[in-house]
């Protein structure tokens, strides 16, 4: 079976130790996480793990089964790239003199629709949000000028279809009241 | 908004207690009257309360924390209740890990309580601080650290609910010392649900109907049942199911005793050392009905050649088990007690006499080549099988047998007779040597009216032999049979078959087991001659007290049939 990018989204209670529980599901099976992001979600007090892995669909399904089995996970899903809208953010720190001495770099920034976050006499910080490929393209253009620092975030993704988490939680509170 | 006419239920029982006392009160609220454990610094406040509540809550001091977990497991598996074990932080907590992992893989409901250093010391590498939450995470159904006394009742209630609901499992609660010393207004509300947790998945009518149709149309159906039948308390429904349909049923070792071993439709054990017929016929049936089992690799052998010709129906409570190892055609989700009841009205009886005849034929072959000489040898050393034959004669299938891990375990599962459920207690998924002795203590306490016999190898016995001290102190009347072959027999068997008889570190120079047992004031006996075997077993079983019996058996005998690792179930070897 073919390995592909899968985005796994898990809606969870905020629980200390849950990250450990979820990451051990991957490490136990010797699967590398391409990226992992945790954040709040659209629902109050419900958190969201967004995990990207290169696996077969069968593996993705089993991973989601194991994740969902954890007590504090409300629901987990897996999606292929075409089923999600996803982005990553990168920050570049570069010497300020480049910005003033080299016109070219300003063109690169414009062309790649990157934002200057801050400028100090010594350095400036550039932010680029987009697909992995877009970030990499900009990286390749800027790298020859010398990067003082570079960092890229994990993927964040929104699915095209509905997640129905509120419904699950509503059903629970109706059943238990 | 509600208008307050009467004050909303003031709880008069509400009283201010310490966290440590709250732990005891929670256990009492959950109906616990027996726990296993070992004290130490970080759990002393709870032990102090145990002393005060000793009339209501009995604490059994095991001789090692691993023993406490296995005893709690044995108690849970014999009684169907949640087993409880308690220990101190650091080494006490880490000694719990093997038992917890065993309970996790064998779905045993257990609540483990550990003390922890004061919350201000967490993360400082304080004396006896270990991150037991981190360590136990992959082997617990749920775990939680409590740092505030007022959290104790809700967390404890949740722990018991999670441990026993759905597919049961172990839960670990780690309580810092300051939380034990702190105070709270105690009020206990049993947990009725956790919003992110669905213990029992919903059953769809379609799955019931699809399964029924497949079953009714089958010409050569076969059932493989596991512990789900016992955990779901579905023994009656299961028996009705097979009797109504007439379908032969084989078991995994954890399913053993859910159905009487002498039931005419009980066709024996599947898996590595299972019976010839059900293993071979797994690859000839047209519909395989898996009930409360999880297609463990010891059961399936090579998956590439496992029941490929069959339509597979899986009755299962845990969604993560469906399509995990074996792809199934119909998954019937839910507690098997409910789903078996739901499917019953849709099932018809068919005539499978030709199909059943095949099981008989294979059974005859197995009998002639393996079983007869194992159970009824006329010369040579005592065999493990004949010990089981004698035990069967005396117990009539009424006893609980607790086996350890190795050859004696396979022989016990293959040859023991059972006519009551919850009678076969063994470490299945983890294969934990050292399980049986402490588990037998727990089993006897969980089912005091029943005869409990531990059957252990000379290797595994010495892994938790210290629990003889627990037997001595509690006077729990368990029977201990050590089948002594002076070898780590199962490993030796593999060395003989697959490593050209290079017996690397499997020979054991053993101590005088009888003297050791006597040192603990336990009646003890040893037999090595056939003519003395029966009377020695009779003596052991007629005693009202704990009794130890060493049986010196053939040193280099092998357990057959056997599916070599990686081979197909139908390539099972008879020799
Ligand atoms: C804790 C542990 N360590 C190692 C093993 C590997 N192992 C499986 S069976 C076995 C031999 C058991 O020997 P014994 O207890 O004498 O029983 P026998 O097979 O001779 O009946 C060993 C070492 C195990 N299952 N558990």
Short mmCIF file of C-alpha atoms in Angstrom, two decimals, chain A:
data_model
loop_
_atom_site.label_atom_id
_atom_site.label_comp_id
_atom_site.label_asym_id
_atom_site.label_seq_id
_atom_site.Cartn_x
_atom_site.Cartn_y
_atom_site.Cartn_z
CA UNK A 1 0.00 0.00 0.00
CA UNK A 2 1.10 3.50 -0.83
CA UNK A 3 2.33 5.88 1.87
CA UNK A 4 0.83 9.34 1.73
CA UNK A 5 0.52 12.44 3.83
CA UNK A 6 -2.28 12.11 6.33
CA UNK A 7 -3.46 14.83 8.63
CA UNK A 8 -4.80 13.39 11.87
CA UNK A 9 -7.00 15.69 13.91
CA UNK A 10 -7.92 14.77 17.45
CA UNK A 11 -10.36 16.72 19.59
CA UNK A 12 -9.49 16.25 23.23
CA UNK A 13 -9.98 17.32 26.79
CA UNK A 14 -7.06 19.31 28.06
CA UNK A 15 -5.28 16.73 30.13
CA UNK A 16 -1.74 16.68 31.37
CA UNK A 17 -0.12 13.59 29.97
CA UNK A 18 -2.37 13.25 26.94
CA UNK A 19 0.40 14.44 24.64
CA UNK A 20 2.57 11.65 26.02
CA UNK A 21 -0.25 9.13 25.54
CA UNK A 22 -0.82 10.21 21.94
CA UNK A 23 2.83 10.45 20.95
CA UNK A 24 3.54 6.98 22.36
CA UNK A 25 0.93 5.56 19.98
CA UNK A 26 3.21 6.66 17.13
CA UNK A 27 6.57 5.85 18.68
CA UNK A 28 5.39 2.36 19.67
CA UNK A 29 4.78 1.68 15.97
CA UNK A 30 7.99 3.35 14.87
CA UNK A 31 6.18 6.10 13.00
CA UNK A 32 7.77 9.53 12.70
CA UNK A 33 5.62 12.59 13.23
CA UNK A 34 6.20 15.06 10.41
CA UNK A 35 4.56 17.67 12.55
CA UNK A 36 2.43 18.03 15.63
CA UNK A 37 0.49 21.09 16.69
CA UNK A 38 -1.78 21.49 19.69
CA UNK A 39 -4.19 24.36 20.11
CA UNK A 40 -7.60 25.34 21.33
CA UNK A 41 -10.46 24.49 18.99
CA UNK A 42 -13.76 26.07 18.01
CA UNK A 43 -15.32 24.61 21.17
CA UNK A 44 -14.74 26.01 24.63
CA UNK A 45 -12.44 23.81 26.73
CA UNK A 46 -11.85 21.41 23.85
CA UNK A 47 -8.36 21.12 22.41
CA UNK A 48 -7.16 20.00 19.06
CA UNK A 49 -4.12 17.98 18.05
CA UNK A 50 -3.11 18.27 14.41
CA UNK A 51 -0.62 15.62 13.43
CA UNK A 52 0.93 14.98 10.04
CA UNK A 53 2.35 11.56 9.19
CA UNK A 54 3.47 9.68 6.09
CA UNK A 55 1.63 6.37 6.31
CA UNK A 56 -0.65 4.07 4.39
CA UNK A 57 -4.39 4.59 4.69
CA UNK A 58 -4.67 1.35 6.69
CA UNK A 59 -2.10 2.66 9.16
CA UNK A 60 -3.89 6.01 9.36
CA UNK A 61 -7.15 4.25 10.19
CA UNK A 62 -5.53 2.13 12.89
CA UNK A 63 -3.70 5.12 14.38
CA UNK A 64 -6.97 7.03 14.61
CA UNK A 65 -8.58 3.98 16.24
CA UNK A 66 -5.86 3.86 18.87
CA UNK A 67 -6.02 7.62 19.46
CA UNK A 68 -9.78 7.62 19.80
CA UNK A 69 -9.53 4.78 22.30
CA UNK A 70 -7.78 7.08 24.78
CA UNK A 71 -10.23 8.15 27.43
CA UNK A 72 -9.68 11.91 27.03
CA UNK A 73 -9.96 11.95 23.25
CA UNK A 74 -13.42 13.00 22.16
CA UNK A 75 -13.03 12.15 18.50
CA UNK A 76 -10.24 11.70 15.99
CA UNK A 77 -10.18 11.86 12.20
CA UNK A 78 -7.72 11.35 9.40
CA UNK A 79 -7.71 13.23 6.10
CA UNK A 80 -5.74 13.27 2.90
CA UNK A 81 -4.21 16.54 1.75
CA UNK A 82 -6.97 17.18 -0.77
CA UNK A 83 -9.58 16.95 1.95
CA UNK A 84 -8.11 19.75 4.03
CA UNK A 85 -7.04 23.34 3.80
CA UNK A 86 -3.67 23.47 5.46
CA UNK A 87 -0.91 25.95 6.10
CA UNK A 88 2.39 26.29 7.80
CA UNK A 89 4.11 29.41 9.06
CA UNK A 90 7.80 30.15 8.86
CA UNK A 91 9.92 32.88 10.40
CA UNK A 92 13.21 34.07 8.92
CA UNK A 93 15.66 36.27 10.81
CA UNK A 94 18.13 38.11 8.60
CA UNK A 95 20.60 40.98 8.85
CA UNK A 96 18.96 44.39 8.36
CA UNK A 97 21.73 45.66 6.17
CA UNK A 98 20.60 43.20 3.48
CA UNK A 99 17.25 44.92 3.34
CA UNK A 100 18.80 48.30 2.72
CA UNK A 101 21.81 47.37 0.63
CA UNK A 102 20.23 44.83 -1.66
CA UNK A 103 17.14 45.85 -3.65
CA UNK A 104 16.74 42.31 -4.84
CA UNK A 105 15.72 40.95 -1.44
CA UNK A 106 12.84 43.39 -1.28
CA UNK A 107 11.59 42.02 -4.58
CA UNK A 108 11.83 38.47 -3.28
CA UNK A 109 9.77 39.40 -0.24
CA UNK A 110 7.10 40.98 -2.38
CA UNK A 111 7.04 38.22 -4.92
CA UNK A 112 6.55 35.58 -2.20
CA UNK A 113 3.95 37.60 -0.30
CA UNK A 114 5.93 37.44 2.93
CA UNK A 115 5.47 39.94 5.76
CA UNK A 116 8.09 41.86 7.61
CA UNK A 117 7.20 41.40 11.27
CA UNK A 118 9.84 43.59 12.77
CA UNK A 119 12.93 45.54 11.83
CA UNK A 120 15.75 46.56 14.21
CA UNK A 121 19.09 48.11 13.31
CA UNK A 122 20.69 44.66 13.35
CA UNK A 123 18.07 42.30 12.02
CA UNK A 124 14.62 41.98 10.54
CA UNK A 125 12.11 39.14 10.85
CA UNK A 126 10.11 37.88 7.95
CA UNK A 127 6.99 35.78 8.21
CA UNK A 128 5.64 33.54 5.47
CA UNK A 129 2.48 31.48 5.69
CA UNK A 130 1.60 28.95 3.04
CA UNK A 131 2.11 25.43 1.93
CA UNK A 132 5.30 23.56 2.72
CA UNK A 133 6.36 24.02 -0.88
CA UNK A 134 5.82 27.79 -0.83
CA UNK A 135 7.82 28.12 2.35
CA UNK A 136 10.60 26.01 0.89
CA UNK A 137 10.71 28.08 -2.27
CA UNK A 138 11.19 31.23 -0.26
CA UNK A 139 13.77 29.49 1.89
CA UNK A 140 15.77 28.60 -1.21
CA UNK A 141 15.67 32.21 -2.38
CA UNK A 142 16.72 33.69 0.96
CA UNK A 143 19.25 31.15 2.07
CA UNK A 144 22.06 32.47 -0.16
CA UNK A 145 21.84 35.86 1.61
CA UNK A 146 22.53 34.19 4.95
CA UNK A 147 19.88 33.28 7.49
CA UNK A 148 20.51 34.19 11.11
CA UNK A 149 17.64 31.96 12.19
CA UNK A 150 14.91 29.97 10.55
CA UNK A 151 11.93 28.18 12.05
CA UNK A 152 8.86 26.57 10.57
CA UNK A 153 5.69 25.63 12.43
CA UNK A 154 3.80 22.38 12.23
CA UNK A 155 0.90 22.11 9.88
CA UNK A 156 -2.43 23.50 10.89
CA UNK A 157 -5.39 22.25 8.92
CA UNK A 158 -9.09 22.82 8.57
CA UNK A 159 -11.13 20.08 6.98
CA UNK A 160 -13.53 20.66 4.15
CA UNK A 161 -16.19 18.42 5.72
CA UNK A 162 -17.87 18.94 9.09
CA UNK A 163 -16.49 17.51 12.33
CA UNK A 164 -19.67 17.31 14.48
CA UNK A 165 -17.80 17.57 17.77
CA UNK A 166 -20.37 19.87 19.36
CA UNK A 167 -23.04 17.32 18.52
CA UNK A 168 -21.13 14.55 20.32
CA UNK A 169 -20.69 16.72 23.40
CA UNK A 170 -24.32 17.84 23.30
CA UNK A 171 -25.52 14.24 23.06
CA UNK A 172 -23.42 13.39 26.08
CA UNK A 173 -24.82 16.20 28.21
CA UNK A 174 -28.38 15.28 27.20
CA UNK A 175 -27.77 11.63 28.03
CA UNK A 176 -26.18 12.37 31.38
CA UNK A 177 -28.67 15.00 32.59
#
